[in-house]
XYZ file of C-alpha atoms in Angstrom:
586
model
C -0.225 -0.407 0.379
C 1.757 3.478 -0.840
C 0.482 6.802 0.949
C 2.344 9.831 -0.604
C 3.322 13.356 1.653
C 0.849 14.713 -1.211
C -2.048 12.267 -1.270
C -4.429 13.982 1.623
C -6.934 11.609 1.252
C -5.286 8.252 2.886
C -5.044 7.955 6.641
C -4.246 4.998 8.590
C -6.870 2.393 7.888
C -6.578 -0.760 7.419
C -3.897 -1.204 5.850
C -1.953 1.128 8.954
C -3.359 -1.581 10.878
C -1.859 -4.568 9.082
C 1.615 -2.608 8.716
C 0.955 -2.122 13.097
C 0.883 -5.619 12.921
C 3.679 -6.517 11.147
C 6.232 -3.780 12.530
C 4.739 -5.797 15.631
C 5.723 -9.255 14.806
C 9.228 -7.703 14.439
C 9.911 -8.789 17.724
C 8.946 -12.508 16.906
C 12.772 -13.721 17.023
C 13.275 -11.999 20.504
C 9.939 -13.787 21.818
C 12.235 -14.557 24.820
C 12.880 -10.876 25.887
C 9.398 -9.801 25.379
C 8.603 -12.711 27.792
C 11.238 -11.789 30.603
C 10.253 -7.873 30.013
C 6.160 -8.966 30.698
C 7.349 -11.173 33.593
C 9.506 -8.646 35.317
C 7.214 -6.000 34.894
C 4.199 -7.912 35.806
C 6.224 -8.706 39.293
C 6.534 -5.158 39.653
C 2.812 -4.399 39.637
C 2.586 -6.875 42.203
C 5.709 -5.492 44.414
C 3.639 -2.850 44.348
C -0.146 -4.295 45.536
C 1.846 -6.738 48.075
C 3.534 -3.618 49.618
C 0.425 -1.559 49.831
C -1.165 -4.483 51.142
C 0.898 -5.198 53.674
C 0.606 -1.621 54.308
C -2.045 -1.121 55.145
C -2.008 -4.319 57.350
C 0.389 -3.026 59.246
C -0.856 -0.006 59.721
C -4.474 -1.376 60.982
C -3.034 -3.952 63.030
C -0.605 -1.674 65.172
C -3.429 0.689 65.834
C -4.427 -1.478 68.043
C -0.520 -1.957 69.818
C 0.284 -5.749 69.775
C 3.406 -6.668 71.167
C 6.618 -5.416 68.573
C 6.770 -9.656 67.882
C 3.239 -9.865 65.916
C 4.487 -7.338 63.589
C 7.352 -8.870 62.978
C 5.989 -10.185 59.802
C 4.576 -7.277 58.589
C 7.318 -5.259 59.169
C 9.649 -7.219 56.731
C 7.306 -8.413 54.337
C 6.743 -4.227 54.387
C 10.267 -3.717 53.274
C 10.834 -7.161 50.941
C 7.451 -6.067 48.836
C 9.468 -2.335 48.571
C 13.105 -3.514 47.750
C 11.864 -5.681 45.332
C 9.579 -3.311 43.657
C 12.469 -0.793 42.822
C 14.838 -3.974 41.467
C 12.066 -5.935 38.849
C 10.576 -1.781 38.095
C 14.635 -1.802 37.070
C 14.846 -4.911 35.688
C 11.369 -4.709 33.265
C 12.736 -1.375 32.031
C 16.498 -3.016 31.237
C 14.540 -6.090 29.508
C 11.848 -3.599 27.571
C 14.527 -0.861 26.304
C 16.762 -3.522 25.812
C 13.916 -5.165 23.056
C 12.721 -1.783 21.458
C 16.079 -0.264 21.052
C 17.722 -3.594 19.466
C 14.175 -4.444 17.161
C 14.659 -0.400 16.289
C 18.472 -1.162 15.167
C 17.013 -4.081 13.371
C 14.186 -2.167 11.322
C 17.055 0.275 10.837
C 19.704 -1.917 9.279
C 16.155 -3.486 6.950
C 15.319 -0.165 5.663
C 18.187 0.791 4.924
C 19.206 -1.889 3.547
C 16.184 -1.830 1.727
C 16.550 1.545 0.724
C 19.891 0.863 -1.403
C 18.698 -0.795 -4.614
C 15.699 1.703 -4.275
C 17.875 4.552 -5.149
C 17.538 6.747 -7.142
C 14.985 5.015 -9.776
C 12.350 3.447 -7.660
C 11.985 7.120 -4.798
C 12.005 9.745 -7.615
C 8.399 10.944 -5.929
C 9.950 11.482 -2.305
C 11.972 14.021 -0.844
C 14.986 13.297 0.466
C 14.083 15.145 3.730
C 10.998 12.683 3.455
C 12.923 9.452 3.105
C 14.751 10.656 6.063
C 12.175 11.604 8.390
C 11.022 7.910 7.537
C 14.460 5.859 8.584
C 14.657 8.359 11.618
C 11.514 9.918 13.071
C 8.981 7.177 11.910
C 11.373 4.842 13.042
C 11.971 5.872 16.552
C 8.113 6.862 16.765
C 7.919 2.809 17.140
C 9.499 3.186 20.615
C 6.063 3.726 21.919
C 4.636 0.368 20.074
C 7.425 -1.941 21.549
C 7.424 0.085 25.102
C 3.861 0.982 25.351
C 1.843 -1.362 23.227
C 3.602 -4.986 23.848
C 3.742 -5.009 27.333
C 1.788 -3.417 28.596
C -1.363 -4.918 27.857
C 0.147 -8.585 28.572
C 1.511 -6.889 32.060
C -1.943 -5.408 33.039
C -3.431 -9.449 32.242
C -1.071 -11.201 34.368
C -1.059 -8.381 37.330
C -4.732 -7.593 37.593
C -5.331 -11.359 37.551
C -3.161 -11.485 40.610
C -4.702 -9.029 42.853
C -7.959 -10.237 42.207
C -6.973 -13.682 43.450
C -5.169 -12.053 46.131
C -8.065 -9.987 46.764
C -10.598 -13.003 46.381
C -8.734 -15.022 48.933
C -9.471 -12.679 51.612
C -13.139 -11.410 50.727
C -14.618 -13.032 47.375
C -16.732 -10.347 47.118
C -14.095 -7.718 47.372
C -12.317 -9.289 44.463
C -14.875 -9.684 42.454
C -16.043 -5.985 42.783
C -11.861 -5.414 42.204
C -12.712 -7.896 38.846
C -14.975 -5.032 37.482
C -13.079 -2.432 38.406
C -10.349 -2.978 36.932
C -11.920 -4.325 33.690
C -14.350 -1.556 33.364
C -10.380 0.638 33.736
C -9.223 -2.001 31.533
C -11.452 -1.102 28.820
C -12.932 2.575 28.996
C -9.768 4.624 29.750
C -7.732 2.839 26.788
C -11.155 3.114 24.808
C -11.795 6.652 25.132
C -8.273 7.781 25.274
C -7.325 7.240 21.616
C -10.549 8.216 20.191
C -9.962 11.490 21.631
C -5.810 11.207 20.172
C -6.904 9.545 16.761
C -6.851 12.107 15.370
C -3.721 13.678 16.062
C -1.876 10.355 15.924
C -2.505 9.833 12.714
C -1.525 13.366 11.396
C 1.467 13.622 13.040
C 3.514 11.795 11.497
C 3.290 13.841 8.180
C 3.502 17.357 9.742
C 6.676 15.963 11.552
C 8.192 15.049 7.823
C 6.847 18.458 6.392
C 8.908 20.361 9.324
C 11.970 18.340 8.765
C 11.999 18.675 5.273
C 11.461 22.887 5.866
C 14.222 23.080 8.089
C 16.461 20.747 6.382
C 16.051 22.806 3.132
C 16.859 25.552 4.514
C 19.802 24.465 6.500
C 21.073 23.013 2.909
C 20.087 26.243 1.157
C 21.134 28.664 3.822
C 23.333 30.238 1.645
C 20.988 30.562 -1.627
C 17.839 31.607 1.082
C 20.762 34.872 1.883
C 21.742 35.479 -1.045
C 17.682 35.879 -2.581
C 16.616 37.936 -0.030
C 14.077 34.900 1.162
C 15.064 34.076 4.825
C 12.200 35.423 6.471
C 9.926 34.228 3.890
C 11.067 30.040 5.244
C 11.459 30.935 8.490
C 7.735 31.793 8.635
C 7.130 28.848 6.109
C 9.090 26.497 9.330
C 6.603 28.210 11.730
C 3.795 27.109 10.159
C 4.863 23.647 9.559
C 6.067 23.992 13.038
C 2.799 25.443 14.468
C 1.065 22.891 12.986
C 3.206 20.377 14.808
C 2.648 21.781 17.392
C -1.353 21.819 17.513
C -1.140 18.282 16.921
C 1.173 17.134 19.719
C -0.935 19.339 22.636
C -4.273 17.573 21.240
C -1.574 14.414 22.562
C -0.870 15.884 24.698
C -4.255 16.809 25.788
C -5.320 12.973 25.295
C -2.845 11.961 27.703
C -3.449 14.355 30.330
C -6.825 12.752 29.791
C -5.646 9.348 30.620
C -3.326 10.072 33.459
C -7.238 11.886 34.871
C -9.359 8.872 33.885
C -6.958 6.345 35.350
C -6.730 7.998 38.836
C -10.518 9.000 38.601
C -11.137 5.398 38.260
C -8.466 3.660 40.396
C -10.398 5.962 43.599
C -13.812 4.604 42.076
C -12.729 1.413 42.219
C -11.387 1.886 46.275
C -14.713 3.294 46.710
C -15.902 0.130 45.483
C -14.136 -2.012 47.694
C -14.713 -0.269 50.956
C -18.270 -0.616 50.109
C -18.697 -4.719 49.579
C -16.276 -4.608 52.652
C -17.514 -1.843 55.225
C -20.524 -4.922 56.000
C -18.629 -8.088 55.600
C -16.495 -6.250 58.569
C -19.448 -4.564 60.446
C -20.761 -9.147 60.160
C -17.649 -10.180 61.484
C -16.810 -11.868 58.235
C -14.243 -9.934 57.646
C -10.942 -9.042 60.229
C -11.243 -5.132 60.297
C -7.564 -5.053 60.240
C -7.880 -6.197 56.512
C -10.113 -3.357 54.995
C -7.075 -0.989 54.673
C -5.119 -3.925 53.096
C -7.644 -4.841 50.725
C -8.692 -0.792 50.118
C -5.078 -0.413 49.478
C -4.636 -3.012 46.982
C -7.019 -1.981 44.784
C -5.347 1.351 44.773
C -2.461 -0.485 43.514
C -4.003 -3.293 41.264
C -4.576 -0.275 39.174
C -0.686 1.091 38.700
C -1.854 -2.459 35.830
C -3.737 -0.598 33.822
C -1.960 2.637 34.765
C 0.180 2.766 31.391
C -2.755 1.520 29.039
C -4.339 4.687 28.432
C -0.419 6.033 27.215
C 0.061 2.797 24.571
C -3.615 3.074 23.639
C -2.611 7.220 22.518
C 0.396 6.861 20.443
C -1.411 3.501 18.415
C -2.760 5.449 15.836
C 0.553 7.616 15.611
C 2.632 4.492 15.372
C 0.122 2.802 13.090
C 0.879 6.268 10.850
C 4.667 6.082 10.902
C 4.644 1.945 10.529
C 2.430 2.804 7.387
C 5.061 5.478 6.085
C 7.963 2.679 6.762
C 6.418 -0.203 4.977
C 5.717 2.480 2.642
C 9.038 2.634 1.437
C 9.792 -0.761 2.477
C 7.054 -2.841 0.074
C 8.592 -0.807 -3.016
C 10.429 -2.838 -5.738
C 13.300 -1.683 -6.927
C 13.251 -0.088 -10.606
C 16.590 -2.524 -11.188
C 15.051 -5.961 -10.670
C 18.179 -8.670 -9.794
C 18.053 -11.473 -12.002
C 17.394 -14.556 -10.761
C 20.388 -16.763 -12.682
C 22.791 -13.656 -13.666
C 25.682 -14.202 -15.827
C 29.563 -13.724 -14.856
C 30.531 -10.577 -16.148
C 33.818 -11.437 -18.764
C 37.097 -9.841 -17.573
C 37.746 -8.007 -20.285
C 35.527 -6.120 -23.637
C 33.697 -3.433 -24.319
C 30.961 -1.285 -22.822
C 28.489 -0.529 -25.593
C 24.842 1.274 -25.800
C 23.093 -0.667 -28.248
C 20.426 1.071 -30.087
C 19.284 2.057 -26.382
C 16.277 4.065 -25.929
C 14.213 4.736 -22.102
C 11.690 7.496 -21.306
C 10.417 9.053 -18.051
C 6.814 7.636 -17.728
C 6.071 10.506 -15.007
C 5.818 14.229 -15.385
C 6.552 14.842 -11.556
C 10.276 12.829 -12.153
C 12.820 14.454 -10.495
C 15.885 14.308 -12.405
C 18.838 11.764 -11.788
C 21.258 13.958 -8.982
C 22.625 16.545 -10.113
C 20.945 16.034 -13.627
C 18.935 18.696 -15.181
C 15.128 19.666 -14.321
C 14.465 19.371 -18.296
C 14.874 15.588 -18.168
C 11.254 15.528 -17.961
C 9.662 18.317 -19.290
C 6.581 15.988 -21.201
C 5.483 12.525 -20.728
C 6.593 10.078 -23.131
C 9.214 11.806 -24.734
C 12.441 9.967 -25.265
C 15.295 11.280 -23.091
C 17.736 9.276 -25.292
C 15.873 7.146 -28.817
C 18.539 4.886 -30.231
C 21.762 5.342 -29.111
C 24.319 3.446 -30.118
C 28.010 4.121 -28.019
C 31.194 2.263 -27.715
C 33.814 2.400 -25.244
C 37.182 0.839 -25.191
C 39.438 -0.041 -22.571
C 42.630 2.370 -22.733
C 39.948 5.287 -24.822
C 39.423 8.273 -23.597
C 35.978 9.293 -24.645
C 34.314 13.261 -24.252
C 30.146 13.268 -24.527
C 29.193 17.018 -24.948
C 25.748 18.383 -24.224
C 23.317 21.103 -23.435
C 21.797 20.558 -20.277
C 18.968 17.645 -20.246
C 19.760 15.935 -23.433
C 20.240 12.797 -21.327
C 23.933 12.956 -20.593
C 23.010 11.983 -16.609
C 21.128 9.476 -17.649
C 23.381 7.495 -20.028
C 25.893 7.565 -16.954
C 23.036 6.361 -14.732
C 22.428 3.311 -17.459
C 26.252 2.939 -17.614
C 26.196 1.042 -14.193
C 22.910 -0.246 -14.095
C 21.029 2.511 -11.841
C 18.141 2.540 -14.129
C 17.922 0.019 -17.226
C 17.195 0.802 -21.465
C 13.244 0.456 -22.120
C 14.242 -0.729 -25.638
C 17.645 -1.928 -26.547
C 21.229 -3.466 -24.379
C 23.899 -2.005 -22.377
C 26.520 -4.093 -22.957
C 30.044 -5.128 -21.099
C 32.213 -7.683 -22.610
C 28.985 -8.754 -24.907
C 26.741 -9.762 -21.705
C 24.010 -7.652 -21.331
C 24.362 -6.017 -17.700
C 20.209 -6.819 -17.070
C 21.703 -10.377 -17.052
C 24.264 -9.356 -14.627
C 24.126 -8.846 -10.682
C 24.136 -4.705 -10.058
C 26.906 -4.943 -8.132
C 29.071 -6.970 -10.496
C 28.374 -4.053 -13.169
C 29.322 -1.314 -10.640
C 32.308 -2.921 -9.462
C 33.469 -2.459 -13.244
C 31.846 0.506 -14.764
C 32.356 3.380 -11.994
C 30.782 6.464 -11.887
C 31.706 10.180 -10.511
C 27.420 11.991 -10.277
C 27.461 15.799 -11.424
C 26.655 16.976 -7.408
C 28.592 14.094 -5.936
C 28.177 14.403 -2.357
C 31.142 15.136 0.356
C 30.492 13.636 3.772
C 31.226 15.097 7.288
C 34.363 13.109 7.535
C 38.266 13.692 7.069
C 39.978 14.299 3.566
C 41.189 10.836 3.766
C 37.582 9.130 4.319
C 35.779 11.019 1.581
C 38.846 9.923 -0.787
C 38.860 6.598 0.696
C 35.185 5.836 -0.810
C 37.309 5.275 -4.246
C 38.234 2.123 -3.005
C 38.529 0.786 0.787
C 41.712 -0.155 2.348
C 43.489 2.492 -0.079
C 47.096 3.987 2.278
C 47.372 6.862 2.581
C 50.131 6.725 -0.392
C 47.763 5.746 -2.599
C 45.575 8.457 -1.332
C 47.783 11.481 -1.247
C 48.915 9.866 -4.973
C 45.012 10.295 -6.478
C 44.803 13.756 -4.845
C 47.874 14.821 -6.337
C 47.154 13.360 -9.824
C 43.190 15.783 -9.764
C 45.777 18.616 -9.105
C 45.021 19.301 -5.456
C 49.200 17.917 -4.026
C 50.147 21.323 -3.380
C 47.578 22.281 -1.634
C 47.096 19.076 0.624
C 50.736 19.511 1.127
C 50.184 23.237 2.907
C 47.055 21.529 5.113
C 48.714 21.137 8.809
C 46.419 18.069 9.337
C 47.425 16.756 5.983
C 45.059 13.719 4.597
C 43.063 14.206 9.129
C 41.762 17.831 7.579
C 38.083 17.892 7.917
C 36.347 18.510 5.057
C 33.102 20.159 6.902
C 29.234 18.697 6.164
C 28.744 18.650 2.382
C 32.449 19.735 1.849
C 31.250 23.314 3.544
C 34.495 23.781 4.492
C 36.807 23.335 0.212
C 35.761 24.679 -2.417
C 33.253 23.876 -5.259
C 36.626 23.568 -7.537
C 38.212 21.459 -4.878
C 34.823 19.349 -3.681
C 34.742 18.284 -7.505
C 38.459 17.578 -7.565
C 38.002 15.150 -4.599
C 34.951 13.798 -5.740
C 37.781 13.426 -9.664
C 40.495 11.785 -6.852
C 37.619 8.146 -5.439
C 37.720 7.908 -9.615
C 41.143 7.820 -9.508
C 41.644 5.336 -7.169
C 39.009 3.070 -8.009
C 40.412 -0.069 -9.674
C 37.431 -0.784 -12.395
C 37.176 -1.345 -16.356
C 35.514 1.556 -16.906
C 35.026 5.097 -14.949
C 32.586 7.683 -16.030
C 32.839 11.050 -14.995
C 29.520 13.208 -14.777
C 30.675 16.629 -15.084
C 33.453 16.910 -13.659
C 34.558 20.368 -14.384
C 31.577 22.120 -12.546
C 32.658 24.789 -9.906
C 35.781 25.241 -12.437
C 37.320 28.101 -14.115
C 38.531 27.965 -17.492
C 41.683 26.754 -17.304
C 41.410 24.738 -13.661
C 38.159 23.050 -16.027
C 41.369 22.129 -18.606
C 43.926 20.970 -16.439
C 41.135 18.767 -14.914
C 40.109 17.562 -18.178
C 43.543 16.635 -18.950
C 44.377 14.845 -16.071
C 40.858 13.080 -16.906
C 41.512 11.595 -20.360
C 45.013 11.043 -19.153
C 43.775 8.108 -17.032
C 42.757 5.819 -20.096
C 46.512 5.687 -20.659
C 46.464 3.247 -17.317
C 44.261 0.555 -19.005
C 40.362 1.374 -17.992
C 38.385 3.350 -20.336
C 37.482 7.137 -19.788
C 33.805 8.182 -20.353
C 33.253 12.327 -19.164
C 30.800 14.033 -19.648
C 30.563 17.749 -20.235
C 29.165 20.590 -21.721
C 32.610 22.923 -21.495
C 34.334 21.266 -24.762
C 38.297 22.978 -22.834
C 40.149 20.673 -23.646
C 38.588 17.862 -26.502
C 42.348 17.648 -28.123
C 43.160 15.842 -24.999
C 40.774 12.880 -25.466
C 40.978 10.139 -28.309
C 36.913 10.617 -29.395
C 34.946 13.511 -28.854
C 30.926 12.874 -29.057
C 28.015 14.801 -28.582
C 24.429 13.920 -27.312
C 21.725 15.692 -29.521
C 17.730 14.562 -29.778
C 18.559 11.360 -27.637
C 21.289 10.311 -30.093
C 24.943 10.368 -29.836
C 27.152 11.954 -33.369
C 30.585 13.097 -33.640
C 31.011 16.681 -32.000
C 31.706 19.163 -34.174
C 33.731 21.432 -33.523
């Protein structure tokens, strides 16, 4: 079941309930830990019941001024139950949170593992900030499912039954009254609380995602917004998103207050009810007077078992909405289907495009990372229309064309981020659709136009090109792209932090660092998509010369650009026009 942020007609219903049940089933592999947390929780509640019951008896018995030895057992009982309650509750918190955090860790791992084959072709309709919200906020929201919704109902049943049994052994009528009071509280409080919280809970996930999207875009585009004088507009936009979320959270808080208030009222009513059936028994001699206070305090303690049910009910719809948003990603099919019986790629051969045709089916499509939005100007138009191209090892090819002609799309086809609608992309004679995607990307490496620099050191960012590379190899790759002197001038050398998204380096340095990853890679074909963006003409020509020289070491090189600065360095210069590849006209 799919639910998109822009679709305001969809809301958690039967699909959300099914999603919630499947998320609850994530604990199946840890049933022992769940059972332990429930047992400890029930033990903590029963210890509280024992503490209050024994205390009530002790106070009543002490009022009769007996010998101190007559109170010894009750005194020891109070100490025992007091210490046991604290220890059991602490152990229950450890067990339940261990269960929740381990399950959330597994869920995040599954989410990320599923997300990898979906990018970029199967999540084009989702904003990056929305994906981040699902990965972080929605998964975090499911803590309430594992901490509040799974264990507490079972604890309430066990501890409630135990409390009723003890009350019935003291006075059968009191046991019946306590059972009725607990049943009423266990049904009425969650029902009313969920009714009050349902609308807010359903909408919180979307409101939180909208606020997160605004904040991420403001943070990422702060410089552009400041330059355009649009800071106040976007701050007000984020403020409106925050106000919507605040209203929903306030309503959620009101439902939580309703749960606490209603629970307290019903607990008091239950105590009055038990007292009402116990007083006649004392008057008739069927119940010892010293046990009257014990029964009343037992009732108050027993309501600790059902107290968490209101909060659990309040969080159900919010958890269901979060579960549905997570499953909407988990249930997607990758744009690229892996073959059931993959063929091995040969160790040598050309990379060829044979009659390749490709188009984007949805006009809402957001183009390849760093590509032009012109790629999706008309539904059904062929972006690539019969592309014929052969890349050979040891040769450098430059592919030129204006923005929006499909150059980035062609690059993504080369690494099998997408498959052609018609025609074939072959490597060594093997259709890439018949090989595993990771095999194709091991043989053909892509440096996208807007390559991302991680908030890490220079070393870590370049080492993405080849894991396990030595410092000498990393320095050689940086020198090969023209950053040798700059790296040597840095006080921290390769340990220099590049900042978030490369904020501490210039745009040109960022492009060269990204290019250095491919200089470090050990692949048969290297594809550079607009590597000279943000570089001045002399710098662009210098980097193009360096990229073309890579072919001398053996790999085939394809450089995609719209800047013909150093085409003489390449073995061949081609142009992409009208969806076809043709010789470039100088």
